[in-house]
Structure formats: C-alpha cells, structure tokens
C-alpha cells in the first residue's frame, strides 16, 4: 500500500493509459482495505482519496460511485472476453472456444488473489454489491450465448442449445471460483475448472423444450452449494430453462 499512499506519483502516472490503470487499481485496493476496516457504509469517498493521496475529482473521473470502485475492471474484462470470442477461428469447435474463454475469465481473478478474496468477503456482507455481481454474471452469460448462437447452425433448437450451454459454462465457472474463494485460494482453481468443464460438456447439451424458452430474455441465476457436483449444476440450469419454456407456452 506504500505506493498507493503517495500523493505525487499517482496523479502524474494517471496521465498515461497505463498510469490510469494503476491509479484505478490503487483506488480500488484502498477502498477494499477501508471497507474491511471501517465497513462499507461508514467509508466515504473522502476516506478513499485521502488514502491514495488524490482529490475527489480524480476519483470521479474513474468511478461514478463508491459501489463502482468495488468492480473497477469489469467492463475491461468483459470487452476482453468479447474480443477473444470474436478472434476465435471458425475451425475451432465453439465449445472449446467458450471453455477456453471461461478459463481466461478465471485467470483474471487468480491474477490478483488478494483483491479477489477481499471483494468476495465484501460482496457477502453488502446486498447491493451482491446484486451488482449478479448483473455482471448475466452479462458474461449473454456474451457467451450470443457467440454460441452464431456458431450453432442446426435448427430448430440452436437458440435453446446456446442458452443452456452458456448458462452451464458460466454456472460451472462460478461454482469453481466460489469454491476457490471460500477456501482462501487453497487449491488449483484453473485445473479444477478445466476438469469441471470437461465433465459438463462431454455429454450432448441439447434438451427437449419449446424453442421459445431461449428467447424470453429472462435472467437465470443459479444458487448452489459449493459441494454440489458440476453435473447437478448443469441439471439445475436445464430444469430452470425447461420451466421457463413451459410457462411461456401456457
């Protein structure tokens, strides 16, 4: 945190793209530390900028709110996922592309375990932050589903297959990530995710359900225990999507 407390280096560094990323990171780390020490509600923007040695205007050039500082790089991560999917070759199987991209998302969390663990503890304590996290999960799921719809060309269930597969991959990723976070980073999450994705994608992901189930625009959020098997996660996702289709057809 010594660099984050320097009132001179950070404002100058913020003039370049790399410097702006460093400053955003410093603000985020300072905020997470203060939230842990003082509580989320009790920490003010003034507290955060004082810890880093910058002014309020600098903070609001990077973040629209105190809530946003908890997720400083989400938009950048999502853009990276979109680029990786767009750059994938047509000869590569779509499931291999999506699973590889899911590993990339996990790597973003593993790259800075201290921040990831602090954020995890915070989102467990503050409902509004947990809600924001759920919204971010849905955005990843929609990106995966859009890519898979473009690659799955077999009617009549391409849309449903894409929706089920995207939901399954995201649920599996989050299942492994949450286990890793709850363990304090105590196991090889990347290897665990690769094995889990292999299990859930080894079988055909098609399900029998009305085609309209994939086009409802509903957000499907799965809540499962970390001890739940990846096959059970997949079955829960498929069951929910079937129920959506049945309700829409009534």
mmCIF file of C-alpha atoms in Angstrom:
data_model
loop_
_atom_site.group_PDB
_atom_site.id
_atom_site.type_symbol
_atom_site.label_atom_id
_atom_site.label_comp_id
_atom_site.label_asym_id
_atom_site.label_seq_id
_atom_site.Cartn_x
_atom_site.Cartn_y
_atom_site.Cartn_z
ATOM 1 C CA UNK A 1 0.000 0.000 0.000
ATOM 2 C CA UNK A 2 3.029 2.323 0.237
ATOM 3 C CA UNK A 3 2.805 3.291 -3.412
ATOM 4 C CA UNK A 4 -0.925 3.922 -3.091
ATOM 5 C CA UNK A 5 -0.272 6.470 -0.327
ATOM 6 C CA UNK A 6 1.969 8.650 -2.462
ATOM 7 C CA UNK A 7 0.279 11.920 -3.303
ATOM 8 C CA UNK A 8 2.774 12.773 -6.028
ATOM 9 C CA UNK A 9 3.367 9.718 -8.190
ATOM 10 C CA UNK A 10 -0.230 8.658 -8.751
ATOM 11 C CA UNK A 11 -1.617 11.878 -10.265
ATOM 12 C CA UNK A 12 1.334 12.102 -12.686
ATOM 13 C CA UNK A 13 1.052 8.414 -13.565
ATOM 14 C CA UNK A 14 -2.617 8.885 -14.281
ATOM 15 C CA UNK A 15 -1.819 10.903 -17.384
ATOM 16 C CA UNK A 16 -0.978 7.773 -19.411
ATOM 17 C CA UNK A 17 -3.182 4.764 -20.158
ATOM 18 C CA UNK A 18 -1.001 2.522 -18.018
ATOM 19 C CA UNK A 19 -0.902 5.154 -15.308
ATOM 20 C CA UNK A 20 -4.692 5.442 -15.313
ATOM 21 C CA UNK A 21 -4.985 1.673 -14.843
ATOM 22 C CA UNK A 22 -2.512 1.827 -11.961
ATOM 23 C CA UNK A 23 -4.417 4.676 -10.354
ATOM 24 C CA UNK A 24 -7.740 2.872 -10.721
ATOM 25 C CA UNK A 25 -6.136 -0.161 -9.131
ATOM 26 C CA UNK A 26 -4.728 1.894 -6.262
ATOM 27 C CA UNK A 27 -8.128 3.451 -5.597
ATOM 28 C CA UNK A 28 -9.797 0.037 -5.665
ATOM 29 C CA UNK A 29 -7.289 -1.543 -3.277
ATOM 30 C CA UNK A 30 -7.512 1.407 -0.897
ATOM 31 C CA UNK A 31 -11.306 1.227 -0.982
ATOM 32 C CA UNK A 32 -11.380 -2.517 -0.267
ATOM 33 C CA UNK A 33 -8.960 -2.081 2.634
ATOM 34 C CA UNK A 34 -11.080 0.705 4.101
ATOM 35 C CA UNK A 35 -14.322 -1.226 3.592
ATOM 36 C CA UNK A 36 -12.790 -4.152 5.508
ATOM 37 C CA UNK A 37 -11.513 -1.910 8.317
ATOM 38 C CA UNK A 38 -14.391 0.555 8.695
ATOM 39 C CA UNK A 39 -17.319 -1.081 6.960
ATOM 40 C CA UNK A 40 -18.759 -0.304 3.534
ATOM 41 C CA UNK A 41 -21.418 2.156 4.695
ATOM 42 C CA UNK A 42 -19.043 4.016 7.019
ATOM 43 C CA UNK A 43 -16.351 4.566 4.385
ATOM 44 C CA UNK A 44 -16.637 7.758 2.323
ATOM 45 C CA UNK A 45 -15.121 8.782 -0.982
ATOM 46 C CA UNK A 46 -13.083 11.304 1.021
ATOM 47 C CA UNK A 47 -11.571 8.430 3.011
ATOM 48 C CA UNK A 48 -10.599 6.607 -0.166
ATOM 49 C CA UNK A 49 -8.951 9.548 -1.924
ATOM 50 C CA UNK A 50 -7.112 10.523 1.273
ATOM 51 C CA UNK A 51 -5.614 7.034 1.455
ATOM 52 C CA UNK A 52 -4.312 7.303 -2.111
ATOM 53 C CA UNK A 53 -3.370 10.985 -1.995
ATOM 54 C CA UNK A 54 -5.618 12.310 -4.787
ATOM 55 C CA UNK A 55 -8.690 14.534 -4.910
ATOM 56 C CA UNK A 56 -12.404 13.831 -5.258
ATOM 57 C CA UNK A 57 -12.430 14.953 -8.880
ATOM 58 C CA UNK A 58 -9.761 12.387 -9.687
ATOM 59 C CA UNK A 59 -11.871 9.679 -8.071
ATOM 60 C CA UNK A 60 -14.971 10.612 -10.049
ATOM 61 C CA UNK A 61 -13.023 10.706 -13.303
ATOM 62 C CA UNK A 62 -12.501 6.975 -12.810
ATOM 63 C CA UNK A 63 -15.628 5.856 -10.938
ATOM 64 C CA UNK A 64 -19.201 7.061 -10.878
ATOM 65 C CA UNK A 65 -19.835 5.873 -7.331
ATOM 66 C CA UNK A 66 -18.389 4.166 -4.277
ATOM 67 C CA UNK A 67 -20.132 0.977 -5.381
ATOM 68 C CA UNK A 68 -18.390 1.000 -8.748
ATOM 69 C CA UNK A 69 -14.915 1.072 -7.179
ATOM 70 C CA UNK A 70 -15.508 -2.460 -5.899
ATOM 71 C CA UNK A 71 -15.629 -3.689 -9.522
ATOM 72 C CA UNK A 72 -13.019 -1.443 -11.173
ATOM 73 C CA UNK A 73 -12.195 -3.598 -14.181
ATOM 74 C CA UNK A 74 -15.432 -5.380 -15.038
ATOM 75 C CA UNK A 75 -16.092 -3.516 -18.297
ATOM 76 C CA UNK A 76 -12.497 -4.046 -19.415
ATOM 77 C CA UNK A 77 -12.721 -7.759 -18.606
ATOM 78 C CA UNK A 78 -15.982 -8.126 -20.485
ATOM 79 C CA UNK A 79 -14.529 -6.338 -23.508
ATOM 80 C CA UNK A 80 -11.570 -8.736 -23.405
ATOM 81 C CA UNK A 81 -13.937 -11.705 -23.418
ATOM 82 C CA UNK A 82 -15.803 -10.307 -26.426
ATOM 83 C CA UNK A 83 -12.503 -9.809 -28.296
ATOM 84 C CA UNK A 84 -11.338 -13.338 -27.540
ATOM 85 C CA UNK A 85 -14.569 -14.802 -28.864
ATOM 86 C CA UNK A 86 -14.525 -12.622 -31.968
ATOM 87 C CA UNK A 87 -10.923 -13.565 -32.754
ATOM 88 C CA UNK A 88 -11.533 -17.312 -32.455
ATOM 89 C CA UNK A 89 -11.131 -19.212 -35.693
ATOM 90 C CA UNK A 90 -14.095 -20.820 -37.431
ATOM 91 C CA UNK A 91 -12.262 -24.148 -37.439
ATOM 92 C CA UNK A 92 -12.093 -24.275 -33.641
ATOM 93 C CA UNK A 93 -15.097 -26.020 -32.027
ATOM 94 C CA UNK A 94 -17.376 -23.437 -30.376
ATOM 95 C CA UNK A 95 -17.419 -25.316 -27.065
ATOM 96 C CA UNK A 96 -13.608 -25.309 -26.965
ATOM 97 C CA UNK A 97 -13.628 -21.536 -27.569
ATOM 98 C CA UNK A 98 -16.165 -20.832 -24.819
ATOM 99 C CA UNK A 99 -14.422 -23.096 -22.303
ATOM 100 C CA UNK A 100 -11.047 -21.513 -23.065
ATOM 101 C CA UNK A 101 -12.581 -18.067 -22.624
ATOM 102 C CA UNK A 102 -14.105 -19.109 -19.297
ATOM 103 C CA UNK A 103 -10.586 -20.048 -18.192
ATOM 104 C CA UNK A 104 -9.427 -16.587 -19.247
ATOM 105 C CA UNK A 105 -12.087 -15.004 -17.020
ATOM 106 C CA UNK A 106 -10.947 -17.163 -14.109
ATOM 107 C CA UNK A 107 -7.327 -16.142 -14.719
ATOM 108 C CA UNK A 108 -8.367 -12.514 -14.237
ATOM 109 C CA UNK A 109 -9.468 -13.354 -10.690
ATOM 110 C CA UNK A 110 -6.432 -15.522 -9.982
ATOM 111 C CA UNK A 111 -4.041 -12.799 -11.172
ATOM 112 C CA UNK A 112 -4.707 -10.751 -8.026
ATOM 113 C CA UNK A 113 -5.933 -13.177 -5.370
ATOM 114 C CA UNK A 114 -5.703 -10.667 -2.520
ATOM 115 C CA UNK A 115 -8.135 -8.274 -4.198
ATOM 116 C CA UNK A 116 -10.417 -11.107 -5.338
ATOM 117 C CA UNK A 117 -10.644 -12.515 -1.809
ATOM 118 C CA UNK A 118 -11.342 -9.098 -0.282
ATOM 119 C CA UNK A 119 -14.049 -8.416 -2.857
ATOM 120 C CA UNK A 120 -15.616 -11.806 -2.163
ATOM 121 C CA UNK A 121 -15.864 -11.108 1.562
ATOM 122 C CA UNK A 122 -17.341 -7.690 0.882
ATOM 123 C CA UNK A 123 -19.999 -8.876 -1.557
ATOM 124 C CA UNK A 124 -21.103 -11.477 1.002
ATOM 125 C CA UNK A 125 -21.759 -8.694 3.509
ATOM 126 C CA UNK A 126 -23.338 -5.981 1.325
ATOM 127 C CA UNK A 127 -26.537 -6.978 -0.550
ATOM 128 C CA UNK A 128 -26.327 -4.130 -3.086
ATOM 129 C CA UNK A 129 -22.857 -5.290 -4.133
ATOM 130 C CA UNK A 130 -24.051 -8.862 -4.411
ATOM 131 C CA UNK A 131 -26.849 -7.670 -6.706
ATOM 132 C CA UNK A 132 -24.334 -5.852 -8.873
ATOM 133 C CA UNK A 133 -22.222 -9.011 -9.070
ATOM 134 C CA UNK A 134 -25.250 -10.990 -10.272
ATOM 135 C CA UNK A 135 -25.811 -8.432 -13.038
ATOM 136 C CA UNK A 136 -22.185 -8.785 -14.145
ATOM 137 C CA UNK A 137 -22.569 -12.583 -14.261
ATOM 138 C CA UNK A 138 -25.582 -12.186 -16.534
ATOM 139 C CA UNK A 139 -23.567 -10.012 -18.926
ATOM 140 C CA UNK A 140 -20.943 -12.754 -19.363
ATOM 141 C CA UNK A 141 -23.676 -15.311 -19.913
ATOM 142 C CA UNK A 142 -25.319 -13.188 -22.617
ATOM 143 C CA UNK A 143 -21.972 -12.716 -24.413
ATOM 144 C CA UNK A 144 -21.350 -16.478 -24.434
ATOM 145 C CA UNK A 145 -24.895 -17.211 -25.589
ATOM 146 C CA UNK A 146 -24.653 -14.698 -28.447
ATOM 147 C CA UNK A 147 -21.403 -16.247 -29.655
ATOM 148 C CA UNK A 148 -22.810 -19.782 -29.450
ATOM 149 C CA UNK A 149 -25.993 -18.821 -31.321
ATOM 150 C CA UNK A 150 -23.800 -17.615 -34.171
ATOM 151 C CA UNK A 151 -21.851 -20.878 -34.199
ATOM 152 C CA UNK A 152 -24.708 -23.344 -33.667
ATOM 153 C CA UNK A 153 -26.363 -23.531 -37.061
ATOM 154 C CA UNK A 154 -28.574 -26.578 -36.576
ATOM 155 C CA UNK A 155 -32.313 -25.779 -36.360
ATOM 156 C CA UNK A 156 -34.690 -25.883 -34.670
ATOM 157 C CA UNK A 157 -33.030 -25.678 -31.237
ATOM 158 C CA UNK A 158 -29.828 -23.667 -31.845
ATOM 159 C CA UNK A 159 -31.000 -20.801 -29.649
ATOM 160 C CA UNK A 160 -32.008 -23.056 -26.801
ATOM 161 C CA UNK A 161 -28.808 -25.056 -27.065
ATOM 162 C CA UNK A 162 -26.792 -21.825 -26.928
ATOM 163 C CA UNK A 163 -28.748 -20.582 -23.891
ATOM 164 C CA UNK A 164 -28.350 -23.846 -21.977
ATOM 165 C CA UNK A 165 -24.656 -24.178 -22.839
ATOM 166 C CA UNK A 166 -23.811 -20.580 -21.924
ATOM 167 C CA UNK A 167 -25.692 -20.857 -18.621
ATOM 168 C CA UNK A 168 -23.951 -24.143 -17.844
ATOM 169 C CA UNK A 169 -20.458 -22.837 -18.589
ATOM 170 C CA UNK A 170 -20.988 -19.673 -16.531
ATOM 171 C CA UNK A 171 -22.547 -21.617 -13.640
ATOM 172 C CA UNK A 172 -19.641 -24.073 -13.687
ATOM 173 C CA UNK A 173 -17.086 -21.245 -13.734
ATOM 174 C CA UNK A 174 -18.792 -19.505 -10.817
ATOM 175 C CA UNK A 175 -19.108 -22.777 -8.918
ATOM 176 C CA UNK A 176 -15.344 -23.387 -9.103
ATOM 177 C CA UNK A 177 -14.474 -19.741 -8.454
ATOM 178 C CA UNK A 178 -16.665 -19.583 -5.352
ATOM 179 C CA UNK A 179 -15.135 -22.791 -4.001
ATOM 180 C CA UNK A 180 -11.674 -21.294 -4.526
ATOM 181 C CA UNK A 181 -12.654 -18.028 -2.829
ATOM 182 C CA UNK A 182 -14.258 -19.788 0.134
ATOM 183 C CA UNK A 183 -11.097 -21.898 0.544
ATOM 184 C CA UNK A 184 -8.972 -18.742 0.665
ATOM 185 C CA UNK A 185 -7.321 -19.636 -2.624
ATOM 186 C CA UNK A 186 -6.296 -23.019 -1.307
ATOM 187 C CA UNK A 187 -6.356 -25.166 -4.464
ATOM 188 C CA UNK A 188 -5.576 -25.096 -8.194
ATOM 189 C CA UNK A 189 -8.744 -23.429 -9.470
ATOM 190 C CA UNK A 190 -7.650 -23.456 -13.101
ATOM 191 C CA UNK A 191 -7.167 -27.222 -13.125
ATOM 192 C CA UNK A 192 -10.465 -27.669 -11.277
ATOM 193 C CA UNK A 193 -12.320 -25.525 -13.819
ATOM 194 C CA UNK A 194 -10.802 -27.372 -16.760
ATOM 195 C CA UNK A 195 -11.843 -30.717 -15.279
ATOM 196 C CA UNK A 196 -15.328 -29.464 -14.414
ATOM 197 C CA UNK A 197 -15.908 -28.014 -17.872
ATOM 198 C CA UNK A 198 -14.750 -31.260 -19.436
ATOM 199 C CA UNK A 199 -17.346 -33.132 -17.354
ATOM 200 C CA UNK A 200 -20.290 -30.861 -18.141
ATOM 201 C CA UNK A 201 -19.508 -30.518 -21.846
ATOM 202 C CA UNK A 202 -18.608 -34.161 -22.507
ATOM 203 C CA UNK A 203 -22.276 -35.007 -22.970
ATOM 204 C CA UNK A 204 -24.587 -33.532 -25.552
ATOM 205 C CA UNK A 205 -26.019 -30.290 -24.095
ATOM 206 C CA UNK A 206 -29.223 -30.478 -26.075
ATOM 207 C CA UNK A 207 -32.515 -30.567 -24.137
ATOM 208 C CA UNK A 208 -36.077 -31.073 -25.297
ATOM 209 C CA UNK A 209 -38.081 -27.909 -24.732
ATOM 210 C CA UNK A 210 -40.093 -25.350 -26.688
ATOM 211 C CA UNK A 211 -37.889 -23.126 -28.797
ATOM 212 C CA UNK A 212 -39.380 -20.045 -27.169
ATOM 213 C CA UNK A 213 -37.629 -20.869 -23.901
ATOM 214 C CA UNK A 214 -34.364 -19.448 -25.220
ATOM 215 C CA UNK A 215 -35.926 -16.198 -26.361
ATOM 216 C CA UNK A 216 -37.666 -14.973 -23.211
ATOM 217 C CA UNK A 217 -34.976 -12.517 -22.173
ATOM 218 C CA UNK A 218 -35.173 -13.924 -18.639
ATOM 219 C CA UNK A 219 -32.107 -13.771 -16.400
ATOM 220 C CA UNK A 220 -31.355 -17.196 -14.941
ATOM 221 C CA UNK A 221 -29.312 -17.057 -11.730
ATOM 222 C CA UNK A 222 -28.374 -20.339 -10.088
ATOM 223 C CA UNK A 223 -27.622 -20.597 -6.380
ATOM 224 C CA UNK A 224 -25.988 -23.892 -5.421
ATOM 225 C CA UNK A 225 -23.869 -25.149 -2.566
ATOM 226 C CA UNK A 226 -20.132 -25.307 -3.275
ATOM 227 C CA UNK A 227 -20.283 -29.042 -2.557
ATOM 228 C CA UNK A 228 -22.767 -29.591 -5.409
ATOM 229 C CA UNK A 229 -21.387 -31.632 -8.290
ATOM 230 C CA UNK A 230 -20.956 -29.978 -11.671
ATOM 231 C CA UNK A 231 -23.450 -32.436 -13.175
ATOM 232 C CA UNK A 232 -26.055 -31.282 -10.645
ATOM 233 C CA UNK A 233 -25.313 -27.657 -11.582
ATOM 234 C CA UNK A 234 -25.944 -28.458 -15.232
ATOM 235 C CA UNK A 235 -29.171 -30.299 -14.422
ATOM 236 C CA UNK A 236 -30.444 -27.318 -12.414
ATOM 237 C CA UNK A 237 -29.760 -24.950 -15.306
ATOM 238 C CA UNK A 238 -31.559 -27.218 -17.773
ATOM 239 C CA UNK A 239 -34.544 -27.685 -15.439
ATOM 240 C CA UNK A 240 -34.998 -23.926 -14.987
ATOM 241 C CA UNK A 241 -34.851 -23.294 -18.728
ATOM 242 C CA UNK A 242 -37.400 -26.049 -19.342
ATOM 243 C CA UNK A 243 -39.734 -24.452 -16.780
ATOM 244 C CA UNK A 244 -39.378 -21.066 -18.490
ATOM 245 C CA UNK A 245 -40.357 -22.657 -21.782
ATOM 246 C CA UNK A 246 -43.356 -24.438 -20.258
ATOM 247 C CA UNK A 247 -44.633 -21.254 -18.581
ATOM 248 C CA UNK A 248 -44.329 -19.257 -21.806
ATOM 249 C CA UNK A 249 -46.258 -21.864 -23.762
ATOM 250 C CA UNK A 250 -49.250 -21.773 -21.367
#
